[in-house]
CSV table of C-alpha atoms and ligand atoms in Angstrom, one decimal:
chain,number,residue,atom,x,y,z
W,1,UNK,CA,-60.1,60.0,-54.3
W,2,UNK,CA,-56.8,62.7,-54.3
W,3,UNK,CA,-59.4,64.9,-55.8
W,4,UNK,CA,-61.9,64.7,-53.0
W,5,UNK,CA,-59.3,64.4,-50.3
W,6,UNK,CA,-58.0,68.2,-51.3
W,7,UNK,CA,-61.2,69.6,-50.8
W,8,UNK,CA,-61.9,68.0,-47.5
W,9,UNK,CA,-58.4,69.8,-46.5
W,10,UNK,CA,-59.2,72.7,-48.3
W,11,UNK,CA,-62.1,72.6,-46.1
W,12,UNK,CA,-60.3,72.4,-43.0
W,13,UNK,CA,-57.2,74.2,-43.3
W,14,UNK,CA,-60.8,77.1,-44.5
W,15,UNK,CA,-62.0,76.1,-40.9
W,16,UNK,CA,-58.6,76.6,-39.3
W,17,UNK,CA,-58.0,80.0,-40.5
W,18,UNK,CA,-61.4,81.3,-39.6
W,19,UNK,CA,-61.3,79.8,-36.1
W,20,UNK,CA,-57.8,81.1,-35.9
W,21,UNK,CA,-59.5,84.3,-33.4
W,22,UNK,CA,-61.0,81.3,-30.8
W,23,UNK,CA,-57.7,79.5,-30.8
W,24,UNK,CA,-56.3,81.4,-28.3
W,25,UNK,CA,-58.9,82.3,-26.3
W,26,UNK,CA,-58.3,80.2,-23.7
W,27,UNK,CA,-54.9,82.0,-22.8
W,28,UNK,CA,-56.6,85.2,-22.4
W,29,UNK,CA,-60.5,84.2,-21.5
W,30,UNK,CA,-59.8,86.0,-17.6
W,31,UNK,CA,-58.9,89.4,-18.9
W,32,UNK,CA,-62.4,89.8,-20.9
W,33,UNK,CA,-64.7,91.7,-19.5
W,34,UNK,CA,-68.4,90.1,-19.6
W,35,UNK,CA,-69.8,92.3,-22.7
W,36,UNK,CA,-66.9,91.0,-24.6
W,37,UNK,CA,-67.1,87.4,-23.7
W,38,UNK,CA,-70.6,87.6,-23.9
W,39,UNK,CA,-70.6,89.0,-27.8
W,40,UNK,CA,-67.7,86.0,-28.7
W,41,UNK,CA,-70.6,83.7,-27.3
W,42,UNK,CA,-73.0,84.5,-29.9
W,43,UNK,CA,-70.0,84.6,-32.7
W,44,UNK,CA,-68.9,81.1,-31.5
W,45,UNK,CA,-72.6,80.2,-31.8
W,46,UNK,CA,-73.6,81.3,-35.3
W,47,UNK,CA,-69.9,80.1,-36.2
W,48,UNK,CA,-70.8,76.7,-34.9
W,49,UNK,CA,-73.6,76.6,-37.2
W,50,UNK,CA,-71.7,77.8,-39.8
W,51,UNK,CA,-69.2,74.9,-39.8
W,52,UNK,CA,-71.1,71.9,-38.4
W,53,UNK,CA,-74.7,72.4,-39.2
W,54,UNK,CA,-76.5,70.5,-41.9
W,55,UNK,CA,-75.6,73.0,-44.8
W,56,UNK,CA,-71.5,73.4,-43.4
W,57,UNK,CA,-69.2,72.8,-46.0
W,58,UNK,CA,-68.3,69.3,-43.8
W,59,UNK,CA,-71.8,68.3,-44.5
W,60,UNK,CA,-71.2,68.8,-48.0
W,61,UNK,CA,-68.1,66.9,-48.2
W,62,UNK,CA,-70.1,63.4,-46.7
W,63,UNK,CA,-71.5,63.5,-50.3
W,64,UNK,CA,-68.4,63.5,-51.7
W,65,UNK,CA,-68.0,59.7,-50.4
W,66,UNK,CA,-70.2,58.1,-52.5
W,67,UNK,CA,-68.6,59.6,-55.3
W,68,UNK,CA,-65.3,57.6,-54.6
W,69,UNK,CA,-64.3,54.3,-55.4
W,70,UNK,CA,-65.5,51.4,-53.6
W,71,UNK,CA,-62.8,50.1,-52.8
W,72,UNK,CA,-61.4,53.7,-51.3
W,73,UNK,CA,-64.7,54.5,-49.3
W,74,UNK,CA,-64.2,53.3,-46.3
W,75,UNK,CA,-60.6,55.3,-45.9
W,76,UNK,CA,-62.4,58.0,-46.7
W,77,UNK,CA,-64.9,58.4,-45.2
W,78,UNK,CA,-63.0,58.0,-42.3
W,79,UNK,CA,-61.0,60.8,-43.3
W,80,UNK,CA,-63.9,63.2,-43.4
W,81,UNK,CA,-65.1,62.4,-40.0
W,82,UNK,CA,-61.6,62.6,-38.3
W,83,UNK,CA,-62.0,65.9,-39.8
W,84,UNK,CA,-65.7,66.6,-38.7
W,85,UNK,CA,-64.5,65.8,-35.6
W,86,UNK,CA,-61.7,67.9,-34.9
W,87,UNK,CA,-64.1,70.8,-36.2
W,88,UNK,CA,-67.0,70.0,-33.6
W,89,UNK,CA,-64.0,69.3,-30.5
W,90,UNK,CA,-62.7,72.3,-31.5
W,91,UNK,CA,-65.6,74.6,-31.7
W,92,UNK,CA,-67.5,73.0,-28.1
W,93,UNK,CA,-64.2,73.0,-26.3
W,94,UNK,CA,-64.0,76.8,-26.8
W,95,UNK,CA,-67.5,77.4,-26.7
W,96,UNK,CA,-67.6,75.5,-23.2
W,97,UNK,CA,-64.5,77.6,-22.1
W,98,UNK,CA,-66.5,80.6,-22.6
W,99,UNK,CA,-69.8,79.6,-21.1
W,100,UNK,CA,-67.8,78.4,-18.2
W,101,UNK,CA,-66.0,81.9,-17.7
W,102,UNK,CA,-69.7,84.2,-18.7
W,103,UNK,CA,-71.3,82.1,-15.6
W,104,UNK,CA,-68.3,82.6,-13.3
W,105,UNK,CA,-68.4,86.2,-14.3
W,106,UNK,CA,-71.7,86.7,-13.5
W,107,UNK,CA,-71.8,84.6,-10.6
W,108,UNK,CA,-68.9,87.3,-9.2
W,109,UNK,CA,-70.6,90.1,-10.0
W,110,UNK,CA,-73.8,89.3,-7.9
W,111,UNK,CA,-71.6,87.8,-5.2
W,112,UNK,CA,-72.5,89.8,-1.4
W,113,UNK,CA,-69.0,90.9,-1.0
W,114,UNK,CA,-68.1,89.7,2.8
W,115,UNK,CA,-65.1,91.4,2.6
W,116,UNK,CA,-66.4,94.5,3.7
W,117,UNK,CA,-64.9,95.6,6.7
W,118,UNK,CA,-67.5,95.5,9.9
W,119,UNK,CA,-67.8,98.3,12.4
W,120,UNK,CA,-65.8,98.5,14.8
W,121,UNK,CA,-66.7,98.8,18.5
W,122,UNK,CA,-66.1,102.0,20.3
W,123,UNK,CA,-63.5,101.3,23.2
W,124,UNK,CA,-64.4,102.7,26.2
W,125,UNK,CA,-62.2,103.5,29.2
W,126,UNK,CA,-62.4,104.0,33.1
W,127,UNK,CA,-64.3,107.1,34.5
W,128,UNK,CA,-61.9,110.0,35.0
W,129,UNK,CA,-62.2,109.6,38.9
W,130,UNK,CA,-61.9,105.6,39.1
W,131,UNK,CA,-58.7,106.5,37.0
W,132,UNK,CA,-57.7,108.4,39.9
W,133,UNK,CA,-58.9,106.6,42.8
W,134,UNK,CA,-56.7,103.6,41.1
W,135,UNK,CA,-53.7,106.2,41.1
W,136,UNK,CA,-53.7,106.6,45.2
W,137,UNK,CA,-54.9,103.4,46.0
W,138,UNK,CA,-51.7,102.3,44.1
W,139,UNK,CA,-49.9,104.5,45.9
W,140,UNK,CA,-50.7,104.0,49.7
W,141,UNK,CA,-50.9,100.0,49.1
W,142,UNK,CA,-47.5,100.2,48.3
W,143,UNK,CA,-47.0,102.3,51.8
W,144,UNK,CA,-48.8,99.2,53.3
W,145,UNK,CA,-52.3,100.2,53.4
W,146,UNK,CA,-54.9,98.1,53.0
W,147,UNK,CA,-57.9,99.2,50.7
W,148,UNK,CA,-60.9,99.3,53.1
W,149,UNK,CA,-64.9,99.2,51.8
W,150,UNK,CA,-68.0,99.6,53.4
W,151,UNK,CA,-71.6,100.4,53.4
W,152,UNK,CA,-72.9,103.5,51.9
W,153,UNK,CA,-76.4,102.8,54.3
W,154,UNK,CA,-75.4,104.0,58.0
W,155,UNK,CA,-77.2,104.4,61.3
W,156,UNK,CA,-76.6,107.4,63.2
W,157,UNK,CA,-74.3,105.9,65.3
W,158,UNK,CA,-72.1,105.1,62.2
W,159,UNK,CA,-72.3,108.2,60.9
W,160,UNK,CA,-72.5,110.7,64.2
W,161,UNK,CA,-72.1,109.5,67.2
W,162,UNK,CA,-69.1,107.3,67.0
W,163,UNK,CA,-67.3,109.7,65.7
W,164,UNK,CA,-67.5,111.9,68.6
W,165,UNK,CA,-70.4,114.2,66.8
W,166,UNK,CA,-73.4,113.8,69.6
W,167,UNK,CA,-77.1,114.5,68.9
W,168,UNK,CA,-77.6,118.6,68.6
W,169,UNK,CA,-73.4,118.6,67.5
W,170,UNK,CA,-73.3,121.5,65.3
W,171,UNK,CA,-71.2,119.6,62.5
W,172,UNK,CA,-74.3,117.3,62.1
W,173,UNK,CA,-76.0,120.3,59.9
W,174,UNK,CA,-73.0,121.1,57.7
W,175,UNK,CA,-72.8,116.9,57.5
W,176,UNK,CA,-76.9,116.9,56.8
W,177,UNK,CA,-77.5,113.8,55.0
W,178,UNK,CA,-80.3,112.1,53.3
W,179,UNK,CA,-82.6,109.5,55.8
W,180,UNK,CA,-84.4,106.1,54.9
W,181,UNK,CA,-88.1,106.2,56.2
W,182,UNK,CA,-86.6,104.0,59.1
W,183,UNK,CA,-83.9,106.4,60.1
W,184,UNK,CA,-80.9,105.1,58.5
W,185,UNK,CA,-78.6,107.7,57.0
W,186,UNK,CA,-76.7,107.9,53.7
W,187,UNK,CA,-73.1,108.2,55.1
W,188,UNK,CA,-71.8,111.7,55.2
W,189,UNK,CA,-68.6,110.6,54.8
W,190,UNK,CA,-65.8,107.8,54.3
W,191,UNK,CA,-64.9,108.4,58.2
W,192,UNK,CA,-67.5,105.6,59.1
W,193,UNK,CA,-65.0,103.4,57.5
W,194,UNK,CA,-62.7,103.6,60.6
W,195,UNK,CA,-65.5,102.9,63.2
W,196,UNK,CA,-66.0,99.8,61.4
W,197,UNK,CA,-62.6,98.9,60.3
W,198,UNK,CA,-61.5,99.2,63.5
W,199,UNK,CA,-64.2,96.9,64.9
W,200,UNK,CA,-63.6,94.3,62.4
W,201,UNK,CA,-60.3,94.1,62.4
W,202,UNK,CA,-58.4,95.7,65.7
W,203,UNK,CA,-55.5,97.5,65.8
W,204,UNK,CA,-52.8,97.9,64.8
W,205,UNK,CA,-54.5,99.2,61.7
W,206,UNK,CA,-53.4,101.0,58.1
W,207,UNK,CA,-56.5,101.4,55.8
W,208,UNK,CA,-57.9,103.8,53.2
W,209,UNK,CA,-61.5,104.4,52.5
W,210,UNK,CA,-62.5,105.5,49.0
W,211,UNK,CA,-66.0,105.7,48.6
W,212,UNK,CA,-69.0,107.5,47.8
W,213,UNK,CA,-70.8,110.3,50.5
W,214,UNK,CA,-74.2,111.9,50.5
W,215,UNK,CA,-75.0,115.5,51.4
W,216,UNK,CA,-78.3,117.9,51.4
W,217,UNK,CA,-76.5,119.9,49.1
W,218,UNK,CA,-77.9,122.2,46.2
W,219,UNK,CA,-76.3,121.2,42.8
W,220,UNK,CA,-74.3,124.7,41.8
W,221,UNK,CA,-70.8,124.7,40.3
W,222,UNK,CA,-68.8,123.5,43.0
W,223,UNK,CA,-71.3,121.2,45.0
W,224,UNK,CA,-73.2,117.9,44.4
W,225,UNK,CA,-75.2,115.6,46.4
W,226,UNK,CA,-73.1,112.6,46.1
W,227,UNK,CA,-69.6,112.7,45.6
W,228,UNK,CA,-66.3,110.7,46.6
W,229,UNK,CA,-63.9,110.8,49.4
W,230,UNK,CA,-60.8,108.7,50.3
W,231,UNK,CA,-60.6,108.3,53.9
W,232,UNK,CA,-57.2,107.2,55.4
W,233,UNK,CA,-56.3,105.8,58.8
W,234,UNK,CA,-53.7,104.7,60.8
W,235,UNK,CA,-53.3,103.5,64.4
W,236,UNK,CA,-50.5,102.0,65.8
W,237,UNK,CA,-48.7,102.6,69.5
W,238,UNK,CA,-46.5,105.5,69.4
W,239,UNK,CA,-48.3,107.1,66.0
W,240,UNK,CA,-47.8,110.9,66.2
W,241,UNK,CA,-48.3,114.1,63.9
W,242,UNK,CA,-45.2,113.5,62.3
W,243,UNK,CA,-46.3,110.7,60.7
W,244,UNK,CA,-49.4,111.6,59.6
W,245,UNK,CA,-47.7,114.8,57.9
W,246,UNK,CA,-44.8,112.3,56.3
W,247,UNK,CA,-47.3,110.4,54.8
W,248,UNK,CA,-49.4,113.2,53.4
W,249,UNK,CA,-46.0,114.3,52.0
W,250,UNK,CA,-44.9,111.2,50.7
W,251,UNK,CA,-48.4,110.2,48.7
W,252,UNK,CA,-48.6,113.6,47.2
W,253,UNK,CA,-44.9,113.7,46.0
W,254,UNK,CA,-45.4,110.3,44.3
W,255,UNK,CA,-48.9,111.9,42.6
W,256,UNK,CA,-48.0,115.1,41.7
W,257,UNK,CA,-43.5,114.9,41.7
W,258,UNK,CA,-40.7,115.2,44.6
W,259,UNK,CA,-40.6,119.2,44.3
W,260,UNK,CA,-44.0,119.4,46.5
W,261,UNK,CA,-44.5,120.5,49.5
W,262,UNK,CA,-47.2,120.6,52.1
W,263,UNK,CA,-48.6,122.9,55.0
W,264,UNK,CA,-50.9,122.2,57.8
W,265,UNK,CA,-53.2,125.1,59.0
W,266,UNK,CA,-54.9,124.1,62.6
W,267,UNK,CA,-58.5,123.3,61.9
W,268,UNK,CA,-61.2,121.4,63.9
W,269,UNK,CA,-62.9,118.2,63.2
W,270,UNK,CA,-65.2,116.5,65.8
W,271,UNK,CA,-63.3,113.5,65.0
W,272,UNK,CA,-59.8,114.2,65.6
W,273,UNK,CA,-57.8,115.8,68.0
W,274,UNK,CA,-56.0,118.2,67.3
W,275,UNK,CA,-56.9,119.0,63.5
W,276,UNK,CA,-55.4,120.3,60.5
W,277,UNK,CA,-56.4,120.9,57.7
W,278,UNK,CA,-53.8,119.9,54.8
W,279,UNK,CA,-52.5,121.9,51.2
W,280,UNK,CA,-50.1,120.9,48.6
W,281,UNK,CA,-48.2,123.1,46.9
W,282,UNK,CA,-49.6,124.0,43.2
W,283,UNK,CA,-49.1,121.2,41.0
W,284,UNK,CA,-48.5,123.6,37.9
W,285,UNK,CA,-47.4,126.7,38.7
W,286,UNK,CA,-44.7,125.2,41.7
W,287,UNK,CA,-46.1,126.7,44.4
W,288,UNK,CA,-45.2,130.2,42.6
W,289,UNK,CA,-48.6,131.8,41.9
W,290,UNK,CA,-48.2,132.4,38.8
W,291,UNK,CA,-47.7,130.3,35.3
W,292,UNK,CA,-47.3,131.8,32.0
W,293,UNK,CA,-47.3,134.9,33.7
W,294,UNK,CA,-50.7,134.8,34.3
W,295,UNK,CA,-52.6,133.5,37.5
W,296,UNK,CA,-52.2,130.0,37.8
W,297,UNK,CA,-55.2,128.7,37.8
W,298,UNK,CA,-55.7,125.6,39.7
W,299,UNK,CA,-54.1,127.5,43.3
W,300,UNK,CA,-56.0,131.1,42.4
W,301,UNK,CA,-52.5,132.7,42.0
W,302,UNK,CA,-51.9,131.8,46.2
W,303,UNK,CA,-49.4,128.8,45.1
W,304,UNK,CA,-51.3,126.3,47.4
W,305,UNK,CA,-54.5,123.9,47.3
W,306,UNK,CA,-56.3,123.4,49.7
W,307,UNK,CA,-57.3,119.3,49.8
W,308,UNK,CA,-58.4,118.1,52.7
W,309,UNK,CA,-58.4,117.3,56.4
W,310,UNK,CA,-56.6,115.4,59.2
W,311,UNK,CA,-56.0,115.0,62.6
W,312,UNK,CA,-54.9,113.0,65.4
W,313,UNK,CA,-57.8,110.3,65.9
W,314,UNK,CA,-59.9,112.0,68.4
W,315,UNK,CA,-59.8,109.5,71.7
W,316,UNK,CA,-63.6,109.3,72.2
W,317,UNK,CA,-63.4,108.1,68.8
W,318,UNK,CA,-60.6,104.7,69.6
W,319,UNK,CA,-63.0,104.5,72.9
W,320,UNK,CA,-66.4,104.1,71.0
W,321,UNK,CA,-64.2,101.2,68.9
W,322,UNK,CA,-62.8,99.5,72.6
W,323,UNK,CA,-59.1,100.4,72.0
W,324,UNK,CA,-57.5,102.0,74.7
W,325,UNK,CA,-56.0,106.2,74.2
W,326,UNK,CA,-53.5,105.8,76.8
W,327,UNK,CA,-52.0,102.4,74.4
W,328,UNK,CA,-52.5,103.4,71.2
W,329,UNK,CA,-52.9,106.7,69.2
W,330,UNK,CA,-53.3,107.0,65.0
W,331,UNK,CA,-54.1,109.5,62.4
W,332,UNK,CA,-56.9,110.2,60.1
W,333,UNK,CA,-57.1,112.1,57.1
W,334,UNK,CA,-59.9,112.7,54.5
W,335,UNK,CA,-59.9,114.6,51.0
W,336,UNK,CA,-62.7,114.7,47.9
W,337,UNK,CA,-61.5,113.5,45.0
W,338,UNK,CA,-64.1,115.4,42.6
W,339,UNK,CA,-62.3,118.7,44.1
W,340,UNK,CA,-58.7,116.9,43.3
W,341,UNK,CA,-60.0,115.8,39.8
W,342,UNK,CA,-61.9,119.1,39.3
W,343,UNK,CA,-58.2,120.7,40.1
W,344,UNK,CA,-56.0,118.7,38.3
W,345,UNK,CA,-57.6,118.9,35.1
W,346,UNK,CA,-59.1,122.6,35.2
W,347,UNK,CA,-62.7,122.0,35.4
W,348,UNK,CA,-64.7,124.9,36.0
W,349,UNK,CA,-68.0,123.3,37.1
W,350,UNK,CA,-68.0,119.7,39.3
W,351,UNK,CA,-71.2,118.6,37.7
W,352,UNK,CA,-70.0,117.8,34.1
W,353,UNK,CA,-68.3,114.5,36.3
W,354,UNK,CA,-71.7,113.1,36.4
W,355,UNK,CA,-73.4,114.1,33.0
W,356,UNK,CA,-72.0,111.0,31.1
W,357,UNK,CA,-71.2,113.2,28.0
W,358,UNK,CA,-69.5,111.2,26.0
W,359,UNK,CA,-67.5,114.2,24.7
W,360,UNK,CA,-66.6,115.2,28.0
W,361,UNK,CA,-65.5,112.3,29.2
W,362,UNK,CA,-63.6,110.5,26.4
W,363,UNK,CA,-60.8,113.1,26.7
W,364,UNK,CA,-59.6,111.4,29.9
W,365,UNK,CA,-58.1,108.0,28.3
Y,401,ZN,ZN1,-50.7,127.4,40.9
């Protein structure tokens, strides 16, 4: 039986050598790439048939068993199946390895990749004017004003008469509005706002207006049809010009810095009583004309900018509203804020406000 036993272990130790290359293929089965495990497949293959088919060199031995004595047969051929065994664990076990890692492969190579990062959405940001109107409301609510809205429909009365502009007044033409078929008018302006603030909630009174107007104006450079206006008022006993001009000062110091200064040139409004109109001095040269020693220019090279206008709170106007002149007196003062925005930022033409050009308008974050 020796005789036969060495060539069953010369048959193994054979198998061990030659299956040396799969020994260790389990240590390093992740860093093949799928052509190479793929080729080791069909080597592990025909080597499987090699070692365990029906003309292997194991298959072989079994014949050997009968040649042995009787009595040492059963040991064995034990022997030679222990080894058959190992051979066949051996070989599937790697072969299974391998045909585990070729699916996973190829499962992750057909995988969608999620990973992909999504597109993202496109922030937007406040209008250039609501960025503004924001900026002075903050400011004169934390003067004590409250923030006043109304409607942008009017009657006549609303919009004319109340505020001291009769039928056939000529400020009604350079006010020309738009007209519903059953005579309501588009407000002209944000002074409506004080007729009906002051109805609604009496006086003593500190509002501003901001809000949009309509005119029968012709689209050009510096005009459009509908634009914005903040309206402020104020009525209190005792209220004089000086207070209107300290709080001109003051809002306009906290927008544009404590160096600026304002003037009041005598004007006329049908509204208020008496009237001035109200500058600033420029924001970017300092009031000096020039910047860069070129004309500034925002102010033209003049150092001021014009904004809006103001008055003392014309008393036909607290009459048409039931308060009494002779008790109570207030200010009123009213500025566009497409001129201010078309100022501060140098805009040569008031109409690219209201293109929605994304270009345009994403430079005002
Ligand atoms: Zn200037």
């Amino acid at each position: 039986m020796i005789e036969q036993k060495e060539q069953v272990e010369k048959i193994r130790e054979a198998f061990n050598q030659e299956f040396g290359r799969f020994v260790d293929l389990r240590n390093k089965i992740n860093s093949l790439s799928l052509s190479v495990a793929e080729n080791l497949q069909r080597e592990i293959s025909e080597f499987k048939t090699k070692h365990t088919g029906k003309k292997s060199e194991i298959a072989n031995a079994k014949k050997l068993i009968g040649r042995v004595a009787p009595e040492e047969r059963g040991a064995f051929g034990q022997f030679v199946q222990t080894v058959e065994k190992k051979i066949v664990t051996a070989i599937e076990e790697a072969e299974t390895n391998l045909n585990n890692y070729i699916s996973e492969a190829k499962q992750e190579r057909e995988r969608l990749d999620i990973t992909l990062p999504g597109r993202r959405p496109r922030v937007g940001h406040l209008h250039l004017l609501t960025l503004l109107r924001q900026q002075i409301e903050d400011i004169f609510v934390s003067m004590g004003y409250a923030i006043e809205d109304d409607r942008e429909i009017e009657t006549d009365y609303y919009n004319f008469d109340a505020l001291n502009i009769p039928e056939g007044h000529p400020a009604r033409e350079s006010q020309d509005t738009f007209y519903t078929t059953d005579g309501f008018a588009l407000r002209s302006q944000t002074s409506t706002v004080q007729i009906r603030a002051m109805e609604r909630r009496g006086v003593p009174l500190r509002i501003i207006a901001p809000g949009r107007v309509i005119r029968r104006d012709t689209p050009d450079m510096t005009h459009v049809p509908m634009f914005h206006q903040i309206e402020g008022l104020c009525i209190d006993r005792g209220i004089t010009m000086a207070h209107l001009k300290g709080t001109v000062k003051e809002w306009l110091r906290r927008l544009f810095g404590k160096d600026t200064v304002i003037r009041l040139r005598p004007s006329y409004f049908p509204f208020t009583e008496p009237s001035a109109e109200f500058d600033f001095s420029c924001f970017k040269c300092g009031g000096r004309g020039v910047f860069e020693n070129e004309r500034c220019r925002p102010c033209k090279g003049s150092g001021w900018i014009e904004l809006g206008g103001s008055g003392m709170v014309h008393p036909n106007v607290l009459k048409a509203c039931n308060v009494d002149p002779k008790v109570y007196s207030g200010f009123a003062f009213g500025f566009g804020l497409e001129r201010m925005c078309s100022l501060m930022y140098e805009l040569d033409d008031i109409r690219l406000m209201f293109e929605n050009d994304v270009r345009f308008l994403e430079q005002f974050k």
